[in-house]
């Protein structure tokens, strides 16, 4: 059973339509590949996650709110990466340790 038309004009029309469709599919594939490359470049260019983070309050001049382990999902958007000694000093000065990532345990900080 042959599902193609038997005459040459209709076969040529079908050939043209298929060629145009194939071109459109290839253009979409190329666009999708460019998007994927761009996404991967963005991932590769992302700065590394800091080891320790200090979360700030709502006001930029307000004191720190909490200390977090780098990458903690509870840190919110107002944080900055800090060195180990800065995180330890903040804990010693009374800044709260995040109860989710437990930076005090990670840093070996003992109150008192």
XYZ file of N, CA, C and O in Angstrom:
448
model
N 0.842 -1.181 0.000
C 0.000 0.000 0.000
C 0.883 1.238 0.000
O 1.732 1.412 0.850
N 0.699 2.114 -0.937
C 1.478 3.321 -1.094
C 0.590 4.523 -0.765
O -0.466 4.720 -1.354
N 1.021 5.340 0.189
C 0.196 6.484 0.589
C 0.625 7.787 -0.090
O 0.133 8.848 0.232
N 1.537 7.710 -1.056
C 1.963 8.889 -1.792
C 1.160 9.034 -3.075
O 0.704 8.045 -3.646
N 0.988 10.284 -3.541
C 0.243 10.468 -4.791
C 1.023 9.876 -5.973
O 2.256 9.862 -5.964
N 0.333 9.418 -6.995
C 1.004 8.754 -8.113
C 1.575 9.729 -9.151
O 2.492 9.384 -9.891
N 1.074 10.943 -9.224
C 1.487 11.834 -10.322
C 2.626 12.761 -9.882
O 2.788 13.107 -8.718
N 3.438 13.163 -10.860
C 4.632 13.959 -10.629
C 4.348 15.339 -10.039
O 5.046 15.759 -9.108
N 3.351 16.093 -10.500
C 3.128 17.431 -9.930
C 2.835 17.395 -8.424
O 3.359 18.198 -7.651
N 2.019 16.450 -8.015
C 1.705 16.376 -6.589
C 2.906 15.871 -5.794
O 3.133 16.293 -4.659
N 3.687 14.968 -6.363
C 4.907 14.515 -5.694
C 5.895 15.680 -5.515
O 6.529 15.814 -4.466
N 6.026 16.544 -6.538
C 6.905 17.713 -6.441
C 6.387 18.689 -5.381
O 7.172 19.263 -4.612
N 5.085 18.874 -5.325
C 4.499 19.749 -4.305
C 4.787 19.205 -2.911
O 5.174 19.948 -1.999
N 4.602 17.919 -2.753
C 4.878 17.272 -1.472
C 6.361 17.406 -1.114
O 6.711 17.702 0.033
N 7.236 17.235 -2.106
C 8.678 17.369 -1.884
C 9.022 18.783 -1.405
O 9.787 18.969 -0.454
N 8.427 19.792 -2.038
C 8.666 21.181 -1.652
C 8.182 21.434 -0.223
O 8.871 22.050 0.588
N 6.980 20.973 0.082
C 6.426 21.154 1.428
C 7.304 20.474 2.470
O 7.592 21.054 3.528
N 7.766 19.268 2.180
C 8.625 18.557 3.127
C 9.968 19.267 3.305
O 10.494 19.349 4.426
N 10.534 19.800 2.221
C 11.803 20.528 2.315
C 11.639 21.781 3.172
O 12.488 22.079 4.020
N 10.539 22.511 2.958
C 10.279 23.705 3.768
C 10.064 23.341 5.235
O 10.563 24.015 6.139
N 9.330 22.276 5.462
C 9.091 21.828 6.837
C 10.396 21.408 7.501
O 10.647 21.725 8.667
N 11.234 20.704 6.760
C 12.521 20.272 7.301
C 13.401 21.475 7.632
O 14.068 21.498 8.676
N 13.378 22.517 6.791
C 14.135 23.739 7.070
C 13.649 24.392 8.364
O 14.456 24.829 9.182
N 12.334 24.464 8.553
C 11.775 25.054 9.771
C 12.169 24.249 10.996
O 12.524 24.811 12.039
N 12.136 22.928 10.885
C 12.529 22.072 12.009
C 14.005 22.287 12.333
O 14.387 22.415 13.498
N 14.842 22.368 11.312
C 16.274 22.583 11.536
C 16.541 23.954 12.167
O 17.429 24.100 13.007
N 15.784 24.968 11.775
C 15.925 26.292 12.387
C 15.544 26.242 13.866
O 16.216 26.845 14.707
N 14.475 25.524 14.168
C 14.061 25.392 15.570
C 15.091 24.627 16.387
O 15.362 24.955 17.537
N 15.681 23.601 15.787
C 16.737 22.839 16.471
C 17.931 23.742 16.746
O 18.484 23.748 17.850
N 18.339 24.531 15.755
C 19.480 25.445 15.926
C 19.188 26.474 17.022
O 20.053 26.767 17.852
N 17.963 27.004 17.045
C 17.591 27.973 18.080
C 17.611 27.323 19.460
O 18.092 27.916 20.435
N 17.108 26.101 19.561
C 17.112 25.387 20.846
C 18.538 25.098 21.299
O 18.856 25.202 22.489
N 19.416 24.753 20.374
C 20.819 24.508 20.717
C 21.495 25.792 21.193
O 22.270 25.762 22.153
N 21.187 26.927 20.554
C 21.759 28.207 21.001
C 21.283 28.545 22.404
O 22.075 28.995 23.237
N 19.991 28.333 22.680
C 19.461 28.601 24.027
C 20.149 27.724 25.065
O 20.504 28.185 26.154
N 20.342 26.465 24.736
C 20.999 25.541 25.666
C 22.448 25.941 25.907
O 22.930 25.902 27.042
N 23.164 26.352 24.860
C 24.547 26.807 25.023
C 24.604 28.055 25.892
O 25.476 28.181 26.757
N 23.674 28.971 25.674
C 23.621 30.195 26.477
C 23.323 29.872 27.936
O 23.926 30.434 28.850
N 22.407 28.955 28.171
C 22.084 28.545 29.538
C 23.305 27.918 30.209
O 23.629 28.222 31.349
N 24.021 27.089 29.478
C 25.207 26.433 30.026
C 26.312 27.445 30.304
O 26.998 27.349 31.316
N 26.466 28.457 29.415
C 27.453 29.506 29.673
C 27.108 30.258 30.946
O 27.996 30.622 31.722
N 25.825 30.508 31.164
C 25.399 31.174 32.392
C 25.719 30.349 33.627
O 26.178 30.879 34.643
N 25.504 29.050 33.540
C 25.830 28.165 34.669
C 27.330 28.154 34.914
O 27.789 28.244 36.056
N 28.114 28.070 33.845
C 29.576 28.031 33.974
C 30.137 29.345 34.518
O 31.161 29.342 35.204
N 29.494 30.470 34.197
C 29.988 31.778 34.620
C 29.510 32.170 36.015
O 29.931 33.193 36.551
N 28.636 31.381 36.589
C 28.101 31.680 37.917
C 29.239 31.673 38.942
O 30.076 30.776 38.937
N 29.281 32.670 39.821
C 30.346 32.675 40.827
C 30.168 31.506 41.800
O 29.059 31.030 42.010
N 31.274 31.053 42.397
C 31.161 29.923 43.325
C 30.386 30.319 44.577
O 30.370 31.482 44.977
N 29.762 29.347 45.190
C 29.016 29.567 46.430
C 30.028 29.801 47.548
O 30.988 29.038 47.688
N 29.849 30.860 48.352
C 30.790 31.104 49.444
C 30.647 30.031 50.528
O 29.624 29.367 50.632
N 31.685 29.888 51.329
C 31.635 28.908 52.418
C 30.711 29.360 53.541
O 30.038 28.542 54.167
N 30.677 30.677 53.789
C 29.871 31.226 54.880
C 29.150 32.462 54.389
O 29.666 33.203 53.556
N 27.961 32.718 54.929
C 27.179 33.873 54.512
C 26.629 34.577 55.741
O 26.283 33.924 56.732
N 26.536 35.902 55.638
C 25.881 36.690 56.675
C 24.669 37.355 56.039
O 24.791 38.036 55.018
N 23.524 37.114 56.651
C 22.277 37.700 56.154
C 22.059 39.044 56.814
O 22.189 39.181 58.025
N 21.731 40.030 56.006
C 21.472 41.382 56.483
C 19.984 41.590 56.734
O 19.146 40.880 56.185
N 19.665 42.625 57.514
C 18.285 43.009 57.753
C 17.733 43.772 56.561
O 18.386 43.917 55.529
N 16.531 44.299 56.720
C 15.881 45.025 55.629
C 16.612 46.305 55.261
O 16.722 46.660 54.106
N 17.116 47.007 56.248
C 17.841 48.246 56.021
C 19.310 47.913 55.776
O 19.900 47.147 56.528
N 19.924 48.489 54.748
C 21.333 48.178 54.476
C 22.267 48.504 55.646
O 23.330 47.928 55.777
N 21.860 49.449 56.500
C 22.687 49.835 57.643
C 22.387 49.015 58.897
O 23.041 49.203 59.921
N 21.395 48.147 58.833
C 21.030 47.368 60.019
C 22.066 46.275 60.287
O 22.776 45.844 59.388
N 22.142 45.824 61.526
C 23.122 44.779 61.860
C 22.741 43.447 61.219
O 21.594 43.249 60.802
N 23.703 42.521 61.160
C 23.413 41.204 60.584
C 22.295 40.496 61.335
O 22.136 40.664 62.545
N 21.537 39.700 60.617
C 20.409 38.968 61.193
C 20.799 37.535 61.517
O 20.418 37.000 62.545
N 21.563 36.896 60.626
C 21.899 35.486 60.828
C 23.172 35.128 60.072
O 23.536 35.768 59.095
N 23.808 34.062 60.565
C 24.972 33.479 59.896
C 24.502 32.176 59.266
O 23.741 31.424 59.895
N 24.939 31.904 58.046
C 24.538 30.698 57.323
C 25.761 29.993 56.746
O 26.779 30.622 56.462
N 25.620 28.704 56.538
C 26.597 27.952 55.753
C 26.347 28.322 54.300
O 25.195 28.536 53.896
N 27.383 28.427 53.499
C 27.235 28.791 52.094
C 26.244 27.895 51.378
O 26.270 26.680 51.527
N 25.343 28.529 50.618
C 24.346 27.785 49.865
C 23.080 27.461 50.642
O 22.204 26.778 50.114
N 22.965 27.940 51.872
C 21.761 27.647 52.668
C 20.528 28.218 51.975
O 20.490 29.376 51.584
N 19.500 27.405 51.859
C 18.275 27.829 51.176
C 17.462 28.816 52.002
O 16.555 29.464 51.493
N 17.777 28.986 53.272
C 17.028 29.899 54.141
C 17.654 31.299 54.202
O 17.139 32.165 54.883
N 18.739 31.522 53.499
C 19.466 32.785 53.618
C 18.717 33.975 53.027
O 19.030 35.107 53.338
N 17.757 33.765 52.199
C 17.046 34.887 51.599
C 17.890 35.559 50.531
O 18.824 34.979 49.992
N 17.584 36.836 50.256
C 18.268 37.539 49.171
C 19.267 38.580 49.670
O 20.056 39.083 48.899
N 19.238 38.917 50.938
C 20.109 39.964 51.464
C 21.273 39.341 52.234
O 21.361 39.451 53.448
N 22.164 38.701 51.540
C 23.313 38.080 52.197
C 24.580 38.433 51.455
O 24.549 38.874 50.317
N 25.692 38.247 52.127
C 26.982 38.398 51.462
C 27.906 37.300 51.964
O 27.814 36.859 53.112
N 28.774 36.854 51.090
C 29.726 35.818 51.442
C 30.830 36.388 52.317
O 31.283 37.509 52.110
N 31.229 35.631 53.337
C 32.283 36.075 54.244
C 33.265 34.943 54.500
O 32.984 33.775 54.228
N 34.402 35.307 55.045
C 35.419 34.330 55.425
C 35.028 33.663 56.745
O 34.179 34.164 57.491
N 35.674 32.562 57.038
C 35.407 31.784 58.254
C 35.541 32.635 59.515
O 34.679 32.602 60.388
N 36.610 33.433 59.617
C 36.832 34.220 60.831
C 35.755 35.285 61.024
O 35.360 35.582 62.155
N 35.247 35.846 59.948
C 34.165 36.839 60.037
C 32.887 36.168 60.527
O 32.168 36.714 61.372
N 32.601 34.969 60.035
C 31.414 34.237 60.487
C 31.541 33.879 61.967
O 30.578 34.030 62.735
N 32.716 33.438 62.390
C 32.935 33.123 63.807
C 32.781 34.363 64.680
O 32.154 34.313 65.749
N 33.337 35.477 64.233
C 33.230 36.722 64.992
C 31.767 37.152 65.125
O 31.323 37.586 66.193
N 31.004 37.019 64.043
C 29.584 37.394 64.099
C 28.839 36.531 65.108
O 28.023 37.037 65.889
N 29.118 35.241 65.108
C 28.468 34.361 66.095
C 28.870 34.756 67.511
O 28.038 34.769 68.423
N 30.143 35.072 67.708
C 30.627 35.474 69.036
C 29.989 36.784 69.481
O 29.789 37.005 70.683
N 29.647 37.653 68.537
C 29.020 38.937 68.856
C 27.511 38.817 69.037
O 26.832 39.812 69.235
N 26.973 37.620 68.921
C 25.559 37.408 69.205
C 24.643 37.309 68.003
O 23.415 37.243 68.169
N 25.187 37.300 66.809
C 24.343 37.123 65.618
C 23.827 35.690 65.629
O 24.580 34.752 65.922
N 22.555 35.520 65.360
C 21.939 34.186 65.391
C 22.523 33.266 64.329
O 22.821 33.698 63.215
N 22.659 32.001 64.689
C 23.046 30.969 63.725
C 21.769 30.406 63.113
O 20.785 30.182 63.813
N 21.764 30.200 61.822
C 20.600 29.627 61.142
C 20.295 28.257 61.747
O 21.185 27.421 61.915
N 19.040 28.035 62.073
C 18.658 26.758 62.682
C 18.527 25.638 61.648
O 18.375 24.483 62.020
N 18.606 25.987 60.370
C 18.491 24.972 59.322
C 19.853 24.421 58.904
O 20.034 23.217 58.798
N 20.807 25.329 58.648
C 22.120 24.866 58.163
C 23.147 24.725 59.283
O 24.196 24.136 59.065
N 22.853 25.244 60.461
C 23.692 25.114 61.661
C 25.154 25.490 61.436
O 26.047 24.664 61.589
N 25.437 26.763 61.097
C 26.824 27.167 60.884
C 27.651 27.084 62.158
O 28.851 26.872 62.113
N 27.002 27.249 63.324
C 27.741 27.164 64.583
C 28.347 25.762 64.757
O 29.508 25.614 65.169
N 27.595 24.740 64.399
C 28.120 23.373 64.488
C 29.215 23.151 63.450
O 30.241 22.516 63.732
N 29.005 23.656 62.238
C 29.993 23.498 61.169
C 31.304 24.213 61.512
O 32.377 23.739 61.180
N 31.175 25.361 62.188
C 32.360 26.138 62.550
C 32.996 25.659 63.851
O 34.083 26.109 64.212
N 32.322 24.791 64.572
C 32.822 24.336 65.858
C 32.696 25.414 66.926
O 33.459 25.464 67.880
N 31.706 26.291 66.786
C 31.508 27.401 67.712
C 30.737 26.903 68.928
O 29.641 26.360 68.825
N 31.317 27.106 70.098
C 30.659 26.748 71.361
C 30.362 28.029 72.107
O 31.268 28.821 72.378
N 29.097 28.245 72.436
C 28.717 29.471 73.163
C 29.282 29.426 74.565
O 29.392 28.398 75.189
N 29.564 30.620 75.067
C 29.984 30.716 76.456
C 31.369 30.978 76.562
O 32.250 31.437 76.832
